[in-house]
């Protein structure tokens, strides 16, 4: 009995010791975690402070470069100054992305910086071809410089108030609330000041240039639909049914959608489950897109058969003179890109995509926005530099595998007539080099990434 009492007592002592040790260990662990959390918070806060200072510096330097660029008169100096503007704009944009504010809260500031960078990049490319400013471009630069000066001054004032303690950036504890916008005052003081800068942002000048922020792109009418009458819901429904090859009674309306190409939406049930969704443009009544929701099973169809199915479908849909460019397989679906060919010239802007499910070999997707937006009967420029002459612009250590003539689109929806050279390097890597068919200068260089799933360009 005495021995049993001793054992029980000893067991209780040991248990208490282990419990005490566990409590101590948990306390130490909690202390370590708290210390780590504190260090993390300090690191995060320092990152925000550093990012804001980087933003102020980059915008100030972008402002200075814009002012100096207005004084450049030679193409070489224009190229140097505009390259500097582009670099400062990219630095400012990256710094802006680190700050803990929802993107829409800084929409005006971010949009302006992006616009400046892209416009400068466009001017630097033109300068590299030997062009200085036109009167309109110089006027735009001066206007951008004026706006950048106001933004830079506002940011410097915020920086001064931060340094004096009158304002403060949100600390890490406020970051989540700021990003989720859980409250109006999620980011106190500094957020309010940024909101004021956004609301009072100076007018940004309109830019007409070869780039995505050009004024001429807003409200640009789709060329393939110009002068075509507007379709009503019933005629659009007939178009959808004919495109799907089913009776109109099996197609039901989903409503209307806006955007660059306003359209009517329809749906129908598909064999094997799922639905097919199809959009028909209001103007012209053309099929804009089609997508099937049916899950794709195991692959049973060869790539060759799928490519033929896509080509046959495209021809039945009324798309003639289309040439296959590249294809990609992902998730059991083969997607083929087609471009229109006019007088032997491949027009990359006139793009149509057809997707084929590799379990059944049936078309499960279609997209024609590029074609409907850009397609028109073009007046092609005269080729001043032959393909043989343009070949001298291809590096000598590359082997030319194929040559064709193509219209290459820019971000600004302009097109350049080029000789397209598909090339191979000694290590087996592939490139596409475009040489301007009018000037004989290199226009664009792409890297081809090819594997069993298809081709990507970089």
CSV table of C-alpha atoms in Angstrom, one decimal:
chain,number,residue,atom,x,y,z
A,1,UNK,CA,0.0,0.0,0.0
A,2,UNK,CA,2.8,2.3,0.9
A,3,UNK,CA,4.5,1.5,-2.4
A,4,UNK,CA,1.3,2.3,-4.4
A,5,UNK,CA,0.9,5.7,-2.6
A,6,UNK,CA,4.5,6.5,-3.4
A,7,UNK,CA,4.0,5.6,-7.0
A,8,UNK,CA,0.8,7.7,-7.2
A,9,UNK,CA,2.5,10.7,-5.5
A,10,UNK,CA,5.5,10.4,-7.8
A,11,UNK,CA,3.2,10.2,-10.8
A,12,UNK,CA,1.4,13.4,-9.8
A,13,UNK,CA,4.7,15.2,-9.2
A,14,UNK,CA,6.0,14.2,-12.6
A,15,UNK,CA,2.7,15.2,-14.3
A,16,UNK,CA,2.9,18.6,-12.5
A,17,UNK,CA,6.5,18.9,-13.7
A,18,UNK,CA,5.6,18.1,-17.3
A,19,UNK,CA,2.6,20.5,-17.1
A,20,UNK,CA,4.8,23.2,-15.8
A,21,UNK,CA,7.4,22.6,-18.4
A,22,UNK,CA,4.7,22.6,-21.1
A,23,UNK,CA,3.3,25.9,-19.8
A,24,UNK,CA,6.8,27.4,-19.8
A,25,UNK,CA,7.5,26.1,-23.3
A,26,UNK,CA,4.3,27.5,-24.6
A,27,UNK,CA,5.1,30.8,-22.9
A,28,UNK,CA,8.5,30.8,-24.5
A,29,UNK,CA,7.0,29.9,-27.9
A,30,UNK,CA,4.4,32.6,-27.6
A,31,UNK,CA,7.1,35.1,-26.8
A,32,UNK,CA,9.2,34.0,-29.8
A,33,UNK,CA,6.1,34.2,-32.1
A,34,UNK,CA,5.2,37.6,-30.7
A,35,UNK,CA,8.8,38.7,-31.2
A,36,UNK,CA,8.7,37.4,-34.8
A,37,UNK,CA,5.4,39.1,-35.4
A,38,UNK,CA,6.7,42.4,-34.1
A,39,UNK,CA,9.8,42.1,-36.3
A,40,UNK,CA,7.5,41.3,-39.3
A,41,UNK,CA,5.3,44.3,-38.5
A,42,UNK,CA,8.4,46.6,-38.3
A,43,UNK,CA,9.7,45.1,-41.6
A,44,UNK,CA,6.3,45.7,-43.3
A,45,UNK,CA,6.0,49.2,-42.0
A,46,UNK,CA,9.5,50.0,-43.2
A,47,UNK,CA,8.7,48.5,-46.7
A,48,UNK,CA,5.7,50.9,-47.0
A,49,UNK,CA,7.8,53.8,-46.0
A,50,UNK,CA,10.5,52.9,-48.4
A,51,UNK,CA,8.0,52.3,-51.2
A,52,UNK,CA,6.4,55.7,-50.6
A,53,UNK,CA,9.8,57.5,-50.7
A,54,UNK,CA,10.7,55.6,-53.8
A,55,UNK,CA,7.4,56.8,-55.4
A,56,UNK,CA,8.1,60.4,-54.5
A,57,UNK,CA,11.6,60.2,-55.9
A,58,UNK,CA,10.6,58.4,-59.1
A,59,UNK,CA,7.7,60.8,-59.9
A,60,UNK,CA,10.0,63.8,-59.2
A,61,UNK,CA,12.6,62.3,-61.6
A,62,UNK,CA,10.0,61.5,-64.2
A,63,UNK,CA,8.8,65.2,-63.9
A,64,UNK,CA,12.4,66.4,-64.5
A,65,UNK,CA,12.9,64.1,-67.4
A,66,UNK,CA,9.7,65.2,-69.0
A,67,UNK,CA,10.7,68.9,-68.7
A,68,UNK,CA,14.1,68.1,-70.2
A,69,UNK,CA,12.6,66.0,-73.0
A,70,UNK,CA,10.7,69.1,-74.2
A,71,UNK,CA,14.1,70.7,-75.1
A,72,UNK,CA,15.5,67.7,-77.1
A,73,UNK,CA,15.9,68.4,-80.8
A,74,UNK,CA,17.9,65.5,-82.2
A,75,UNK,CA,16.6,61.9,-82.5
A,76,UNK,CA,19.4,60.6,-80.3
A,77,UNK,CA,18.6,63.0,-77.5
A,78,UNK,CA,14.9,62.3,-77.9
A,79,UNK,CA,15.6,58.6,-77.6
A,80,UNK,CA,17.8,59.0,-74.5
A,81,UNK,CA,15.3,61.3,-72.7
A,82,UNK,CA,12.2,59.3,-73.5
A,83,UNK,CA,14.0,56.1,-72.4
A,84,UNK,CA,14.7,57.8,-69.1
A,85,UNK,CA,11.1,58.9,-68.7
A,86,UNK,CA,9.9,55.3,-69.4
A,87,UNK,CA,12.3,53.9,-66.7
A,88,UNK,CA,11.2,56.4,-64.1
A,89,UNK,CA,7.5,55.7,-64.8
A,90,UNK,CA,8.1,52.0,-64.4
A,91,UNK,CA,9.9,52.5,-61.1
A,92,UNK,CA,7.0,54.7,-59.9
A,93,UNK,CA,4.5,52.2,-60.9
A,94,UNK,CA,6.2,49.4,-59.0
A,95,UNK,CA,6.5,51.5,-55.9
A,96,UNK,CA,2.8,52.4,-56.1
A,97,UNK,CA,2.0,48.7,-56.2
A,98,UNK,CA,3.6,48.1,-52.9
A,99,UNK,CA,1.6,50.6,-51.0
A,100,UNK,CA,-1.4,49.0,-49.0
A,101,UNK,CA,-4.2,50.7,-50.9
A,102,UNK,CA,-6.9,49.2,-53.1
A,103,UNK,CA,-6.1,49.8,-56.8
A,104,UNK,CA,-9.2,51.8,-57.5
A,105,UNK,CA,-8.2,54.2,-54.7
A,106,UNK,CA,-5.1,55.2,-56.8
A,107,UNK,CA,-6.7,54.8,-60.2
A,108,UNK,CA,-5.9,58.4,-61.5
A,109,UNK,CA,-2.3,58.4,-60.3
A,110,UNK,CA,-1.6,54.9,-61.6
A,111,UNK,CA,-3.3,55.6,-64.9
A,112,UNK,CA,-1.4,58.8,-65.4
A,113,UNK,CA,2.0,57.2,-64.7
A,114,UNK,CA,1.2,54.3,-67.0
A,115,UNK,CA,0.2,56.7,-69.8
A,116,UNK,CA,3.4,58.7,-69.4
A,117,UNK,CA,5.5,55.6,-69.6
A,118,UNK,CA,3.8,54.1,-72.6
A,119,UNK,CA,3.8,57.4,-74.5
A,120,UNK,CA,7.5,57.9,-73.8
A,121,UNK,CA,8.2,54.4,-75.0
A,122,UNK,CA,6.4,55.1,-78.2
A,123,UNK,CA,8.4,58.3,-78.8
A,124,UNK,CA,11.7,56.5,-78.1
A,125,UNK,CA,10.9,53.9,-80.7
A,126,UNK,CA,10.2,56.5,-83.3
A,127,UNK,CA,13.4,58.3,-82.4
A,128,UNK,CA,15.4,55.1,-82.8
A,129,UNK,CA,14.2,55.2,-86.4
A,130,UNK,CA,15.5,58.7,-86.8
A,131,UNK,CA,12.4,60.8,-86.0
A,132,UNK,CA,12.3,63.8,-83.7
A,133,UNK,CA,9.1,65.3,-82.3
A,134,UNK,CA,6.2,66.6,-84.3
A,135,UNK,CA,4.5,69.8,-83.1
A,136,UNK,CA,1.7,67.7,-81.7
A,137,UNK,CA,4.0,65.4,-79.8
A,138,UNK,CA,5.9,68.3,-78.3
A,139,UNK,CA,2.6,69.9,-77.2
A,140,UNK,CA,1.6,66.6,-75.5
A,141,UNK,CA,4.9,66.3,-73.7
A,142,UNK,CA,4.6,69.8,-72.3
A,143,UNK,CA,1.1,69.0,-71.1
A,144,UNK,CA,2.2,65.8,-69.5
A,145,UNK,CA,5.1,67.6,-67.9
A,146,UNK,CA,2.7,70.1,-66.4
A,147,UNK,CA,0.5,67.4,-64.9
A,148,UNK,CA,3.6,65.5,-63.6
A,149,UNK,CA,4.8,68.7,-61.9
A,150,UNK,CA,1.5,69.0,-60.0
A,151,UNK,CA,1.6,65.3,-59.0
A,152,UNK,CA,5.2,65.6,-57.9
A,153,UNK,CA,4.5,68.7,-55.7
A,154,UNK,CA,1.5,67.0,-54.1
A,155,UNK,CA,3.6,63.9,-53.2
A,156,UNK,CA,6.4,66.0,-51.8
A,157,UNK,CA,4.0,67.8,-49.6
A,158,UNK,CA,2.7,64.4,-48.3
A,159,UNK,CA,6.3,63.3,-47.7
A,160,UNK,CA,7.1,66.5,-45.7
A,161,UNK,CA,4.0,66.0,-43.5
A,162,UNK,CA,5.0,62.3,-43.0
A,163,UNK,CA,8.5,63.4,-41.9
A,164,UNK,CA,7.1,66.0,-39.5
A,165,UNK,CA,4.7,63.5,-38.0
A,166,UNK,CA,1.5,65.4,-39.2
A,167,UNK,CA,0.6,62.3,-41.3
A,168,UNK,CA,1.5,58.7,-41.1
A,169,UNK,CA,1.3,55.7,-43.5
A,170,UNK,CA,-0.9,52.8,-42.4
A,171,UNK,CA,0.9,50.3,-40.3
A,172,UNK,CA,0.7,46.6,-40.9
A,173,UNK,CA,-2.2,46.1,-38.5
A,174,UNK,CA,-4.3,48.4,-40.8
A,175,UNK,CA,-3.2,46.9,-44.0
A,176,UNK,CA,-5.8,44.1,-44.2
A,177,UNK,CA,-8.6,46.5,-43.5
A,178,UNK,CA,-7.2,48.9,-46.1
A,179,UNK,CA,-7.0,46.3,-48.8
A,180,UNK,CA,-10.5,44.9,-48.0
A,181,UNK,CA,-11.9,48.4,-47.5
A,182,UNK,CA,-13.8,47.2,-44.5
A,183,UNK,CA,-14.3,50.7,-43.2
A,184,UNK,CA,-14.3,54.3,-44.5
A,185,UNK,CA,-11.5,55.1,-42.2
A,186,UNK,CA,-9.5,51.9,-42.7
A,187,UNK,CA,-6.5,54.0,-43.7
A,188,UNK,CA,-6.6,57.2,-41.6
A,189,UNK,CA,-5.0,60.4,-42.6
A,190,UNK,CA,-2.7,59.2,-45.4
A,191,UNK,CA,-5.6,57.5,-47.2
A,192,UNK,CA,-7.7,60.6,-46.9
A,193,UNK,CA,-4.9,62.7,-48.4
A,194,UNK,CA,-4.4,60.3,-51.3
A,195,UNK,CA,-8.2,60.3,-51.9
A,196,UNK,CA,-8.0,64.1,-52.1
A,197,UNK,CA,-5.1,63.9,-54.6
A,198,UNK,CA,-7.2,61.5,-56.7
A,199,UNK,CA,-10.3,63.7,-56.6
A,200,UNK,CA,-8.4,66.9,-57.5
A,201,UNK,CA,-6.1,65.2,-60.1
A,202,UNK,CA,-5.3,67.7,-62.8
A,203,UNK,CA,-6.6,67.1,-66.3
A,204,UNK,CA,-4.6,64.6,-68.3
A,205,UNK,CA,-4.0,65.6,-71.9
A,206,UNK,CA,-5.4,63.6,-74.8
A,207,UNK,CA,-2.7,61.6,-76.6
A,208,UNK,CA,-2.9,60.5,-80.2
A,209,UNK,CA,-0.1,58.0,-80.8
A,210,UNK,CA,0.6,54.4,-81.6
A,211,UNK,CA,-0.2,53.0,-78.2
A,212,UNK,CA,-3.0,51.6,-75.9
A,213,UNK,CA,-3.7,55.0,-74.2
A,214,UNK,CA,-4.3,56.9,-77.5
A,215,UNK,CA,-7.4,58.9,-77.7
A,216,UNK,CA,-8.3,57.5,-81.1
A,217,UNK,CA,-8.9,54.1,-79.6
A,218,UNK,CA,-11.8,55.2,-77.4
A,219,UNK,CA,-15.1,54.5,-79.1
A,220,UNK,CA,-13.4,52.9,-82.1
A,221,UNK,CA,-16.1,51.2,-84.2
A,222,UNK,CA,-15.5,47.5,-85.2
A,223,UNK,CA,-14.4,47.6,-88.8
A,224,UNK,CA,-16.1,44.4,-89.9
A,225,UNK,CA,-19.5,45.6,-88.6
A,226,UNK,CA,-19.4,49.2,-90.1
A,227,UNK,CA,-22.6,50.2,-92.0
A,228,UNK,CA,-24.3,46.9,-91.1
A,229,UNK,CA,-27.9,47.2,-89.7
A,230,UNK,CA,-28.7,46.4,-86.1
A,231,UNK,CA,-30.1,43.0,-85.4
A,232,UNK,CA,-33.1,42.4,-83.1
A,233,UNK,CA,-33.3,39.7,-80.5
A,234,UNK,CA,-35.2,37.3,-82.7
A,235,UNK,CA,-32.9,37.5,-85.7
A,236,UNK,CA,-29.9,37.2,-83.4
A,237,UNK,CA,-31.5,34.1,-82.0
A,238,UNK,CA,-31.8,32.6,-85.5
A,239,UNK,CA,-28.2,33.4,-86.1
A,240,UNK,CA,-27.2,31.6,-82.8
A,241,UNK,CA,-29.3,28.5,-83.7
A,242,UNK,CA,-27.8,28.4,-87.2
A,243,UNK,CA,-24.3,28.7,-85.9
A,244,UNK,CA,-24.9,25.8,-83.4
A,245,UNK,CA,-26.7,23.7,-86.0
A,246,UNK,CA,-29.9,23.3,-83.9
A,247,UNK,CA,-33.5,24.5,-84.1
A,248,UNK,CA,-34.2,28.0,-82.7
A,249,UNK,CA,-36.6,26.4,-80.2
A,250,UNK,CA,-33.6,24.9,-78.4
A,251,UNK,CA,-32.0,28.3,-78.0
A,252,UNK,CA,-33.1,30.6,-75.1
A,253,UNK,CA,-32.1,34.2,-74.5
A,254,UNK,CA,-30.0,35.3,-71.5
A,255,UNK,CA,-30.2,39.0,-71.9
A,256,UNK,CA,-28.0,41.7,-73.3
A,257,UNK,CA,-24.4,42.7,-72.6
A,258,UNK,CA,-22.5,46.0,-73.2
A,259,UNK,CA,-18.8,46.7,-73.7
A,260,UNK,CA,-16.9,47.5,-76.9
A,261,UNK,CA,-19.2,45.1,-78.9
A,262,UNK,CA,-22.7,45.2,-77.4
A,263,UNK,CA,-24.4,41.8,-78.0
A,264,UNK,CA,-27.3,39.5,-77.2
A,265,UNK,CA,-26.6,36.4,-75.1
A,266,UNK,CA,-28.1,33.0,-75.6
A,267,UNK,CA,-27.7,29.5,-74.3
A,268,UNK,CA,-28.7,25.9,-75.2
A,269,UNK,CA,-28.3,22.5,-73.7
A,270,UNK,CA,-25.5,20.3,-75.1
A,271,UNK,CA,-25.2,16.5,-75.6
A,272,UNK,CA,-23.4,14.9,-72.7
A,273,UNK,CA,-24.4,17.5,-70.2
A,274,UNK,CA,-23.5,21.2,-69.7
A,275,UNK,CA,-24.6,24.2,-71.7
A,276,UNK,CA,-23.3,26.2,-74.6
A,277,UNK,CA,-23.3,30.0,-74.3
A,278,UNK,CA,-23.2,32.2,-77.4
A,279,UNK,CA,-23.0,35.9,-78.0
A,280,UNK,CA,-24.3,37.7,-81.1
A,281,UNK,CA,-23.4,41.3,-81.8
A,282,UNK,CA,-26.3,43.8,-82.0
A,283,UNK,CA,-24.7,45.6,-84.9
A,284,UNK,CA,-24.6,43.2,-87.9
A,285,UNK,CA,-25.8,40.2,-86.0
A,286,UNK,CA,-22.5,38.3,-86.1
A,287,UNK,CA,-21.4,35.6,-83.7
A,288,UNK,CA,-18.9,37.1,-81.3
A,289,UNK,CA,-18.1,34.1,-79.1
A,290,UNK,CA,-19.3,30.6,-78.2
A,291,UNK,CA,-18.3,28.6,-75.1
A,292,UNK,CA,-19.3,25.1,-73.9
A,293,UNK,CA,-19.5,24.4,-70.2
A,294,UNK,CA,-19.3,20.6,-70.5
A,295,UNK,CA,-16.3,19.1,-68.7
A,296,UNK,CA,-13.8,17.5,-71.0
A,297,UNK,CA,-12.9,13.9,-70.5
A,298,UNK,CA,-10.0,11.8,-71.5
A,299,UNK,CA,-8.3,12.6,-74.7
A,300,UNK,CA,-9.3,10.3,-77.6
A,301,UNK,CA,-8.8,12.5,-80.6
A,302,UNK,CA,-5.4,13.1,-82.3
A,303,UNK,CA,-4.1,16.7,-82.8
A,304,UNK,CA,-4.3,16.2,-86.6
A,305,UNK,CA,-8.0,15.3,-86.5
A,306,UNK,CA,-8.7,18.2,-84.1
A,307,UNK,CA,-7.0,20.6,-86.4
A,308,UNK,CA,-9.1,19.4,-89.3
A,309,UNK,CA,-12.3,19.7,-87.2
A,310,UNK,CA,-11.5,23.3,-86.4
A,311,UNK,CA,-10.7,24.1,-90.0
A,312,UNK,CA,-14.0,22.5,-91.2
A,313,UNK,CA,-16.0,24.4,-88.6
A,314,UNK,CA,-14.4,27.7,-89.5
A,315,UNK,CA,-15.2,27.2,-93.2
A,316,UNK,CA,-18.9,26.3,-92.4
A,317,UNK,CA,-19.1,29.4,-90.2
A,318,UNK,CA,-18.3,31.5,-93.3
A,319,UNK,CA,-14.7,32.4,-92.6
A,320,UNK,CA,-12.7,32.1,-95.9
A,321,UNK,CA,-9.1,32.9,-96.6
A,322,UNK,CA,-8.1,32.1,-93.1
A,323,UNK,CA,-4.6,30.7,-92.3
A,324,UNK,CA,-3.7,28.7,-89.2
A,325,UNK,CA,-1.0,30.4,-87.2
A,326,UNK,CA,-0.4,28.7,-83.8
A,327,UNK,CA,-2.2,26.3,-81.6
A,328,UNK,CA,-2.1,25.3,-77.9
A,329,UNK,CA,-3.5,22.3,-75.9
A,330,UNK,CA,-4.6,22.9,-72.4
A,331,UNK,CA,-7.0,20.9,-70.2
A,332,UNK,CA,-7.9,18.5,-72.9
A,333,UNK,CA,-8.9,21.4,-75.3
A,334,UNK,CA,-7.0,22.3,-78.5
A,335,UNK,CA,-7.3,26.0,-79.3
A,336,UNK,CA,-6.2,27.1,-82.8
A,337,UNK,CA,-5.5,30.7,-83.9
A,338,UNK,CA,-6.4,31.7,-87.4
A,339,UNK,CA,-5.5,35.0,-89.2
A,340,UNK,CA,-7.0,36.4,-92.4
A,341,UNK,CA,-4.8,36.3,-95.5
A,342,UNK,CA,-5.2,39.1,-98.1
A,343,UNK,CA,-3.3,39.0,-101.4
A,344,UNK,CA,-0.8,36.6,-99.8
A,345,UNK,CA,-0.3,38.9,-96.8
A,346,UNK,CA,-1.1,37.5,-93.3
A,347,UNK,CA,-3.2,40.0,-91.3
A,348,UNK,CA,-2.6,39.1,-87.7
A,349,UNK,CA,-5.2,41.6,-86.4
A,350,UNK,CA,-8.0,39.7,-88.1
A,351,UNK,CA,-7.8,36.9,-85.5
A,352,UNK,CA,-10.3,34.0,-85.0
A,353,UNK,CA,-9.9,31.3,-82.3
A,354,UNK,CA,-11.5,27.9,-82.5
A,355,UNK,CA,-11.3,25.3,-79.6
A,356,UNK,CA,-11.9,21.6,-80.0
A,357,UNK,CA,-12.5,19.1,-77.2
A,358,UNK,CA,-10.1,16.3,-77.5
A,359,UNK,CA,-12.4,13.7,-76.0
A,360,UNK,CA,-15.1,14.0,-78.6
A,361,UNK,CA,-13.4,16.0,-81.4
A,362,UNK,CA,-16.2,18.6,-81.4
A,363,UNK,CA,-15.8,22.3,-81.4
A,364,UNK,CA,-16.4,23.7,-77.8
A,365,UNK,CA,-15.2,27.3,-78.2
A,366,UNK,CA,-15.1,30.1,-80.7
A,367,UNK,CA,-14.0,33.8,-80.4
A,368,UNK,CA,-14.0,36.4,-83.2
A,369,UNK,CA,-13.5,39.7,-81.4
A,370,UNK,CA,-10.2,40.4,-83.1
A,371,UNK,CA,-11.6,39.7,-86.6
A,372,UNK,CA,-14.8,41.7,-86.1
A,373,UNK,CA,-12.8,44.6,-84.6
A,374,UNK,CA,-10.1,44.8,-87.3
A,375,UNK,CA,-11.2,43.1,-90.5
A,376,UNK,CA,-11.6,45.3,-93.5
A,377,UNK,CA,-10.4,45.4,-97.2
A,378,UNK,CA,-7.0,47.0,-96.7
A,379,UNK,CA,-5.0,49.0,-99.1
A,380,UNK,CA,-1.6,47.4,-98.6
A,381,UNK,CA,1.5,49.5,-99.0
A,382,UNK,CA,4.0,48.8,-101.7
A,383,UNK,CA,6.9,46.5,-100.7
A,384,UNK,CA,10.0,48.6,-101.1
A,385,UNK,CA,12.4,46.0,-99.6
A,386,UNK,CA,12.3,42.5,-100.9
A,387,UNK,CA,12.4,39.5,-98.6
A,388,UNK,CA,15.9,38.7,-99.9
A,389,UNK,CA,17.1,42.2,-99.1
A,390,UNK,CA,15.3,42.2,-95.7
A,391,UNK,CA,17.2,39.0,-94.8
A,392,UNK,CA,20.3,41.1,-94.2
A,393,UNK,CA,18.6,42.4,-91.1
A,394,UNK,CA,18.5,38.9,-89.6
A,395,UNK,CA,21.5,38.0,-87.4
A,396,UNK,CA,24.0,35.9,-89.4
A,397,UNK,CA,24.2,33.2,-86.8
A,398,UNK,CA,20.5,32.4,-87.2
A,399,UNK,CA,19.2,29.9,-89.7
A,400,UNK,CA,16.0,31.0,-91.6
A,401,UNK,CA,13.4,28.3,-91.6
A,402,UNK,CA,10.5,30.1,-93.2
A,403,UNK,CA,9.6,33.4,-94.6
A,404,UNK,CA,6.2,35.1,-95.2
A,405,UNK,CA,4.8,38.6,-95.5
A,406,UNK,CA,2.5,39.9,-92.7
A,407,UNK,CA,0.8,42.9,-91.3
A,408,UNK,CA,1.9,43.2,-87.7
A,409,UNK,CA,-0.4,45.1,-85.3
A,410,UNK,CA,0.7,47.4,-82.6
A,411,UNK,CA,-0.9,48.2,-79.3
A,412,UNK,CA,-2.4,51.3,-80.9
A,413,UNK,CA,-4.2,49.2,-83.6
A,414,UNK,CA,-1.8,50.5,-86.4
A,415,UNK,CA,-0.3,47.9,-88.7
A,416,UNK,CA,3.2,47.5,-90.2
A,417,UNK,CA,3.9,45.5,-93.4
A,418,UNK,CA,6.8,43.2,-92.6
A,419,UNK,CA,8.7,40.2,-93.8
A,420,UNK,CA,8.4,37.5,-91.1
A,421,UNK,CA,11.4,35.3,-90.6
A,422,UNK,CA,11.1,32.2,-88.5
A,423,UNK,CA,14.6,31.4,-87.4
A,424,UNK,CA,16.6,28.8,-85.4
A,425,UNK,CA,19.7,29.3,-83.3
A,426,UNK,CA,22.5,26.8,-82.9
A,427,UNK,CA,21.0,25.6,-79.6
A,428,UNK,CA,17.7,24.8,-81.3
A,429,UNK,CA,15.7,27.7,-79.9
A,430,UNK,CA,13.4,29.4,-82.3
A,431,UNK,CA,12.7,33.1,-82.9
A,432,UNK,CA,10.4,35.3,-85.1
A,433,UNK,CA,12.1,38.4,-86.6
A,434,UNK,CA,9.9,41.0,-88.3
A,435,UNK,CA,11.7,43.3,-90.8
A,436,UNK,CA,9.8,46.4,-92.0
A,437,UNK,CA,9.1,45.8,-95.7
A,438,UNK,CA,9.2,49.5,-96.5
A,439,UNK,CA,12.3,50.6,-94.5
A,440,UNK,CA,14.2,47.3,-94.2
A,441,UNK,CA,14.8,47.8,-90.5
A,442,UNK,CA,14.0,45.3,-87.7
A,443,UNK,CA,10.5,46.0,-86.4
A,444,UNK,CA,9.8,43.3,-83.7
A,445,UNK,CA,11.5,40.2,-82.3
A,446,UNK,CA,9.7,37.3,-80.6
A,447,UNK,CA,10.9,34.2,-78.8
A,448,UNK,CA,9.0,31.0,-79.6
A,449,UNK,CA,8.4,28.6,-76.8
A,450,UNK,CA,7.4,25.2,-78.3
A,451,UNK,CA,6.5,22.0,-76.6
A,452,UNK,CA,4.1,19.1,-77.0
A,453,UNK,CA,1.2,21.4,-75.9
A,454,UNK,CA,1.8,24.0,-78.6
A,455,UNK,CA,3.5,27.3,-79.1
A,456,UNK,CA,3.8,30.5,-77.1
A,457,UNK,CA,5.4,33.8,-78.1
A,458,UNK,CA,7.3,36.1,-75.8
